[in-house]
């Protein structure tokens, strides 16, 4: 208010007494003759409404504007805003737009932008909600992974509901979304790879791809890792569309390795059921996994691999990964066994008859 009063005082026309007083202060004391003095102020010509008679009216409107900016005309609102912002006299006032077709179209466009502001805010909130939903799957998706296909962990088998048919209404409502938003297209953040080559997907497709990546038969927990590069690598390996698809030849290779692993355990269980075998039952997939790791490492230039094995699964790894001779492995179970390699394992071979009496032969 002080700034406005100071501005108005500067813009008021000088009265006769003020003119004489100002002239007498600036003129040397020796001069006593009076001449006609004319004093003009350029800002008054630029803003003629600021005069001695209208200053009180302007001050009243200014007080009303401080309480409610909408209580005054839009032109006065702009003027007071510019004045408070420090605009010099002559530039604070802006005349209203002329009533022409172009101006009316501009006003209508501005009005539409103002009315569309709530829609923009809702769009931003929805995108933030989708990003929070994606991060929730990355952090807690392993908790709803289908790791119990038989439903053994469910105490009440009648009320157990598979994770893939649970309604998504509850989880959408938690993030401020509803079923009407499932067909809306949202831009994907840089912290996910579910889009592949696409940068935007419908919410329904986003949820489907996240469930395929984190809620199937593999549960991955990695968001506690502080290294961003490592987290991005894991996201890319699990979220990229089609990355878990294999060719028929790759499937046959994995099946053959898995069969060798399971049959080896079955053979040891049948022949030496009372011996400590450190079996791999329930984790036979370790053998195809190790073989795949070694194959990929060899393709990338790795010359040799050093493995440290626990007791569990050691024999299976020796037989099916390192390819130690089965005869040597079987002989460790019974001291009476004598390993015969290759063609010597056949009863028709001459070495078979030269074996010590009572020795047992093992054919791999």
Coordinates of C-alpha atoms in Angstrom, one line a residue:
X1 CA 0.0 0.0 0.0
X2 CA 2.9 2.4 0.8
X3 CA 4.3 1.6 -2.6
X4 CA 1.0 2.5 -4.3
X5 CA 0.6 5.7 -2.4
X6 CA 4.1 6.8 -3.2
X7 CA 3.5 6.0 -6.9
X8 CA 0.2 8.0 -6.8
X9 CA 1.9 10.9 -5.1
X10 CA 4.5 11.0 -7.8
X11 CA 1.9 11.0 -10.5
X12 CA -0.4 13.7 -9.2
X13 CA -0.2 17.1 -10.9
X14 CA 1.6 19.8 -9.0
X15 CA -0.5 22.6 -7.5
X16 CA 0.3 26.3 -7.7
X17 CA 1.6 26.4 -4.2
X18 CA 3.8 23.4 -4.7
X19 CA 5.1 24.8 -7.9
X20 CA 6.1 28.1 -6.3
X21 CA 7.6 26.3 -3.3
X22 CA 9.6 24.0 -5.5
X23 CA 10.7 26.9 -7.7
X24 CA 11.7 29.0 -4.7
X25 CA 13.7 26.1 -3.2
X26 CA 15.6 25.5 -6.4
X27 CA 16.2 29.1 -7.3
X28 CA 19.0 31.2 -5.8
X29 CA 18.1 33.5 -2.9
X30 CA 19.1 36.7 -4.8
X31 CA 16.5 36.4 -7.5
X32 CA 13.1 38.0 -6.5
X33 CA 11.3 38.3 -9.7
X34 CA 8.5 35.8 -10.5
X35 CA 8.0 34.4 -14.0
X36 CA 5.4 32.0 -15.3
X37 CA 6.6 28.4 -14.5
X38 CA 5.3 25.3 -16.3
X39 CA 6.0 21.9 -14.8
X40 CA 5.0 18.7 -16.6
X41 CA 5.2 15.0 -15.5
X42 CA 5.5 12.4 -18.2
X43 CA 3.9 9.5 -16.2
X44 CA 0.7 11.5 -15.7
X45 CA 0.2 11.6 -19.4
X46 CA 0.7 7.9 -19.6
X47 CA -1.7 7.2 -16.7
X48 CA -4.2 10.1 -16.7
X49 CA -6.6 8.3 -14.2
X50 CA -4.2 8.9 -11.4
X51 CA -5.1 12.5 -10.3
X52 CA -5.7 14.2 -7.0
X53 CA -9.5 13.5 -7.1
X54 CA -9.2 9.8 -8.1
X55 CA -6.4 8.7 -5.7
X56 CA -8.8 8.0 -2.9
X57 CA -11.0 5.9 -5.1
X58 CA -7.9 4.0 -6.3
X59 CA -6.8 3.4 -2.7
X60 CA -10.2 2.0 -1.8
X61 CA -10.1 -0.4 -4.8
X62 CA -6.6 -1.4 -3.8
X63 CA -7.7 -2.3 -0.3
X64 CA -10.6 -4.3 -1.7
X65 CA -8.1 -6.0 -4.1
X66 CA -5.9 -7.0 -1.2
X67 CA -8.8 -8.8 0.5
X68 CA -10.2 -10.4 -2.7
X69 CA -8.5 -9.9 -6.1
X70 CA -11.7 -10.9 -7.9
X71 CA -13.7 -8.1 -6.3
X72 CA -12.2 -5.6 -8.8
X73 CA -12.2 -5.5 -12.6
X74 CA -9.6 -7.7 -14.4
X75 CA -7.8 -4.6 -15.7
X76 CA -7.4 -3.2 -12.1
X77 CA -6.3 -6.7 -11.0
X78 CA -3.5 -6.7 -13.6
X79 CA -2.6 -3.1 -12.7
X80 CA -2.2 -3.9 -9.0
X81 CA -0.3 -7.0 -9.6
X82 CA 2.2 -5.2 -11.9
X83 CA 2.5 -2.3 -9.4
X84 CA 3.3 -4.7 -6.5
X85 CA 5.8 -6.4 -8.8
X86 CA 7.7 -3.1 -9.1
X87 CA 6.6 -2.0 -12.6
X88 CA 7.4 1.7 -13.1
X89 CA 4.6 4.2 -13.7
X90 CA 3.3 4.1 -17.2
X91 CA 3.8 0.4 -17.7
X92 CA 1.7 -1.1 -14.9
X93 CA -1.6 -0.3 -16.7
X94 CA -2.7 -2.5 -19.6
X95 CA -5.7 -1.7 -21.5
X96 CA -8.3 -4.4 -22.1
X97 CA -8.4 -6.4 -25.3
X98 CA -10.5 -4.9 -28.1
X99 CA -13.7 -6.8 -28.8
X100 CA -12.7 -8.3 -32.1
X101 CA -13.0 -11.8 -33.4
X102 CA -9.3 -12.6 -32.8
X103 CA -9.4 -11.2 -29.3
X104 CA -12.6 -13.2 -28.5
X105 CA -10.9 -16.3 -29.8
X106 CA -7.9 -15.7 -27.6
X107 CA -10.1 -15.1 -24.6
X108 CA -12.0 -18.3 -25.3
X109 CA -8.7 -20.2 -25.7
X110 CA -7.4 -18.8 -22.4
X111 CA -10.7 -19.7 -20.7
X112 CA -10.5 -23.3 -22.0
X113 CA -6.9 -23.6 -20.7
X114 CA -8.1 -22.4 -17.3
X115 CA -11.0 -24.9 -17.3
X116 CA -8.7 -27.7 -18.4
X117 CA -6.3 -27.1 -15.5
X118 CA -8.0 -29.6 -13.2
X119 CA -7.8 -32.3 -16.0
X120 CA -4.1 -31.6 -16.3
X121 CA -3.7 -32.1 -12.5
X122 CA -5.6 -35.3 -12.7
X123 CA -3.5 -36.6 -15.5
X124 CA -0.3 -35.9 -13.6
X125 CA -1.7 -37.6 -10.5
X126 CA -2.6 -40.7 -12.6
X127 CA 0.9 -40.9 -14.1
X128 CA 2.4 -40.7 -10.6
X129 CA 0.1 -43.4 -9.4
X130 CA 1.1 -45.7 -12.3
X131 CA 4.8 -45.1 -11.5
X132 CA 4.0 -46.0 -7.8
X133 CA 2.2 -49.1 -9.0
X134 CA 5.1 -50.2 -11.1
X135 CA 7.6 -49.7 -8.2
X136 CA 5.3 -51.7 -5.9
X137 CA 5.4 -54.7 -8.2
X138 CA 9.2 -54.4 -8.4
X139 CA 9.5 -54.3 -4.6
X140 CA 6.9 -56.7 -3.4
X141 CA 6.0 -58.8 -6.5
X142 CA 7.9 -61.8 -5.1
X143 CA 5.4 -62.0 -2.2
X144 CA 2.6 -63.0 -4.6
X145 CA 4.6 -65.1 -6.9
X146 CA 3.1 -68.6 -7.6
X147 CA 5.8 -70.6 -5.8
X148 CA 3.3 -73.1 -4.3
X149 CA 1.5 -74.9 -7.2
X150 CA 0.0 -77.5 -4.9
X151 CA -1.4 -75.0 -2.5
X152 CA 0.2 -76.8 0.5
X153 CA 0.9 -73.5 2.4
X154 CA -2.8 -72.6 2.4
X155 CA -4.4 -73.5 5.7
X156 CA -7.9 -73.2 4.4
X157 CA -7.9 -74.9 1.0
X158 CA -11.5 -73.9 0.3
X159 CA -10.9 -70.2 0.6
X160 CA -7.6 -70.1 -1.3
X161 CA -7.7 -68.0 -4.4
X162 CA -4.9 -68.2 -7.0
X163 CA -3.0 -65.0 -7.4
X164 CA -3.7 -64.7 -11.1
X165 CA -7.5 -64.3 -10.7
X166 CA -7.5 -61.8 -7.8
X167 CA -9.5 -58.7 -8.7
X168 CA -7.4 -55.7 -9.4
X169 CA -10.0 -53.3 -8.1
X170 CA -8.4 -53.1 -4.6
X171 CA -4.9 -52.5 -5.7
X172 CA -6.0 -49.8 -8.2
X173 CA -8.1 -48.0 -5.5
X174 CA -5.1 -47.9 -3.2
X175 CA -3.3 -45.7 -5.8
X176 CA -6.3 -43.5 -6.6
X177 CA -7.2 -45.4 -9.8
X178 CA -10.3 -47.3 -10.8
X179 CA -11.4 -49.7 -13.6
X180 CA -12.2 -46.8 -15.9
X181 CA -8.5 -46.0 -16.1
X182 CA -7.5 -49.5 -17.3
X183 CA -7.9 -48.5 -21.0
X184 CA -6.0 -45.2 -20.6
X185 CA -2.5 -44.9 -22.1
X186 CA 0.3 -43.9 -19.7
X187 CA 3.9 -43.0 -20.4
X188 CA 6.3 -45.5 -18.8
X189 CA 9.1 -44.3 -16.5
X190 CA 12.8 -45.0 -17.2
X191 CA 13.0 -47.4 -14.3
X192 CA 11.1 -50.2 -16.2
X193 CA 11.6 -52.2 -19.3
X194 CA 8.1 -53.7 -19.7
X195 CA 7.4 -51.5 -22.8
X196 CA 10.2 -52.9 -24.9
X197 CA 10.3 -50.6 -27.9
X198 CA 7.1 -48.8 -26.7
X199 CA 7.2 -45.7 -24.4
X200 CA 3.5 -45.8 -23.5
X201 CA 1.0 -48.6 -22.8
X202 CA -2.5 -49.0 -21.5
X203 CA -2.8 -49.5 -17.8
X204 CA -4.3 -53.0 -18.4
X205 CA -1.3 -54.1 -20.4
X206 CA 1.1 -52.5 -17.9
X207 CA -0.4 -54.7 -15.1
X208 CA -0.4 -57.8 -17.2
X209 CA 3.2 -57.4 -18.1
X210 CA 4.2 -56.7 -14.5
X211 CA 2.4 -59.8 -13.3
X212 CA 4.1 -61.9 -16.0
X213 CA 7.5 -60.6 -14.9
X214 CA 7.2 -60.7 -11.1
X215 CA 4.1 -62.8 -10.1
X216 CA 4.7 -66.1 -12.0
X217 CA 6.8 -69.1 -10.9
X218 CA 9.9 -67.1 -10.3
X219 CA 10.1 -64.6 -7.4
X220 CA 12.8 -62.0 -7.7
X221 CA 13.8 -59.7 -4.8
X222 CA 16.4 -57.1 -5.8
X223 CA 15.2 -53.6 -4.8
X224 CA 17.4 -53.6 -1.7
X225 CA 20.5 -53.4 -3.9
X226 CA 22.0 -49.9 -3.7
X227 CA 23.8 -50.1 -7.1
X228 CA 21.5 -48.6 -9.7
X229 CA 23.3 -50.3 -12.6
X230 CA 22.8 -53.7 -11.1
X231 CA 19.1 -53.0 -10.5
X232 CA 18.6 -51.9 -14.0
X233 CA 20.3 -55.1 -15.3
X234 CA 18.0 -57.3 -13.3
X235 CA 14.9 -55.3 -14.4
X236 CA 16.0 -55.7 -18.1
X237 CA 16.5 -59.4 -17.7
X238 CA 13.1 -60.0 -16.1
X239 CA 10.8 -57.2 -17.6
X240 CA 11.8 -57.2 -21.3
X241 CA 8.9 -58.7 -23.3
X242 CA 9.7 -62.2 -24.7
X243 CA 13.0 -62.6 -22.8
X244 CA 11.8 -65.8 -21.2
X245 CA 10.9 -67.4 -24.5
X246 CA 13.1 -70.2 -25.8
X247 CA 13.5 -72.0 -29.1
X248 CA 12.6 -75.7 -29.5
X249 CA 16.3 -76.6 -29.6
X250 CA 17.0 -74.7 -26.4
X251 CA 14.0 -76.4 -24.7
X252 CA 15.2 -79.9 -25.8
X253 CA 18.7 -79.1 -24.4
X254 CA 17.3 -78.0 -21.0
X255 CA 15.0 -81.0 -20.8
X256 CA 17.9 -83.4 -21.6
X257 CA 20.1 -81.9 -18.8
X258 CA 17.2 -82.0 -16.4
X259 CA 16.5 -85.6 -17.1
X260 CA 20.2 -86.5 -16.6
X261 CA 20.1 -84.7 -13.2
X262 CA 16.9 -86.4 -12.0
X263 CA 17.8 -89.9 -13.2
X264 CA 21.2 -89.7 -11.5
X265 CA 19.6 -89.0 -8.2
X266 CA 17.1 -91.8 -8.7
X267 CA 19.9 -94.3 -9.4
X268 CA 21.8 -93.4 -6.3
X269 CA 18.7 -93.6 -4.2
X270 CA 17.9 -97.1 -5.5
X271 CA 21.5 -98.5 -5.3
X272 CA 22.7 -96.9 -2.1
X273 CA 19.7 -95.8 -0.1
X274 CA 21.5 -95.9 3.2
X275 CA 24.6 -93.9 2.2
X276 CA 25.2 -90.2 2.5
X277 CA 24.7 -88.9 -1.1
X278 CA 24.1 -85.2 -0.4
X279 CA 21.3 -85.5 -2.9
X280 CA 19.9 -82.7 -5.0
X281 CA 16.2 -83.7 -4.8
X282 CA 14.0 -80.7 -5.3
X283 CA 16.7 -78.6 -6.8
X284 CA 17.7 -80.6 -9.9
X285 CA 17.3 -77.4 -12.0
X286 CA 20.7 -76.4 -10.7
X287 CA 22.4 -78.6 -13.3
X288 CA 20.8 -76.9 -16.3
X289 CA 21.4 -73.6 -14.7
X290 CA 25.1 -74.2 -14.2
X291 CA 25.5 -75.7 -17.7
X292 CA 23.8 -72.6 -19.2
X293 CA 26.0 -70.2 -17.2
X294 CA 29.2 -72.1 -18.4
X295 CA 28.0 -72.1 -22.0
X296 CA 27.3 -68.3 -22.0
X297 CA 30.6 -67.6 -20.2
X298 CA 32.4 -69.6 -22.9
X299 CA 30.7 -67.7 -25.6
X300 CA 31.8 -64.4 -24.0
X301 CA 35.5 -65.5 -23.9
X302 CA 35.9 -67.1 -20.4
X303 CA 38.6 -69.7 -20.5
X304 CA 38.1 -71.6 -17.2
X305 CA 35.6 -71.7 -14.3
X306 CA 36.4 -72.4 -10.7
X307 CA 33.4 -73.6 -8.6
X308 CA 33.1 -74.0 -4.8
X309 CA 30.4 -76.5 -4.0
X310 CA 28.5 -77.3 -0.8
X311 CA 27.8 -80.9 0.2
X312 CA 24.3 -80.8 -1.2
X313 CA 24.4 -81.7 -4.9
X314 CA 28.1 -82.2 -5.1
X315 CA 27.9 -85.7 -6.8
X316 CA 25.4 -84.6 -9.3
X317 CA 27.5 -81.6 -10.3
X318 CA 30.6 -83.8 -10.6
X319 CA 28.8 -86.2 -12.8
X320 CA 26.7 -84.0 -15.1
X321 CA 28.6 -80.6 -15.1
X322 CA 32.2 -81.5 -14.6
X323 CA 31.6 -84.9 -16.3
X324 CA 33.7 -87.0 -13.9
X325 CA 33.6 -90.6 -14.8
X326 CA 30.6 -92.4 -13.3
X327 CA 32.7 -95.5 -12.5
X328 CA 35.0 -93.4 -10.2
X329 CA 32.0 -91.9 -8.4
X330 CA 30.3 -95.3 -7.9
X331 CA 33.5 -96.9 -6.6
X332 CA 33.6 -94.4 -3.7
X333 CA 30.4 -95.9 -2.3
X334 CA 31.7 -99.5 -2.1
X335 CA 35.4 -100.5 -1.7
X336 CA 34.6 -103.9 -3.4
X337 CA 33.7 -102.1 -6.7
X338 CA 36.3 -102.1 -9.4
X339 CA 36.0 -99.4 -12.1
X340 CA 36.4 -100.6 -15.6
X341 CA 36.4 -98.0 -18.3
X342 CA 34.9 -98.0 -21.8
X343 CA 34.9 -101.4 -23.6
X344 CA 36.4 -103.1 -20.5
X345 CA 33.0 -102.8 -18.8
X346 CA 31.6 -105.4 -21.2
X347 CA 31.6 -109.1 -20.1
X348 CA 32.9 -110.2 -23.5
X349 CA 36.1 -108.0 -23.1
X350 CA 39.3 -110.0 -22.2
X351 CA 39.9 -107.7 -19.2
X352 CA 36.6 -108.8 -17.7
X353 CA 37.9 -112.4 -17.2
X354 CA 41.2 -111.1 -15.6
X355 CA 39.4 -109.3 -12.8
X356 CA 39.9 -110.5 -9.3
X357 CA 37.4 -113.1 -8.0
X358 CA 34.5 -111.5 -6.1
X359 CA 35.0 -108.1 -7.6
X360 CA 31.8 -106.3 -8.8
X361 CA 31.7 -104.6 -12.1
X362 CA 29.9 -101.3 -12.7
X363 CA 28.7 -100.4 -16.2
X364 CA 27.9 -96.8 -16.7

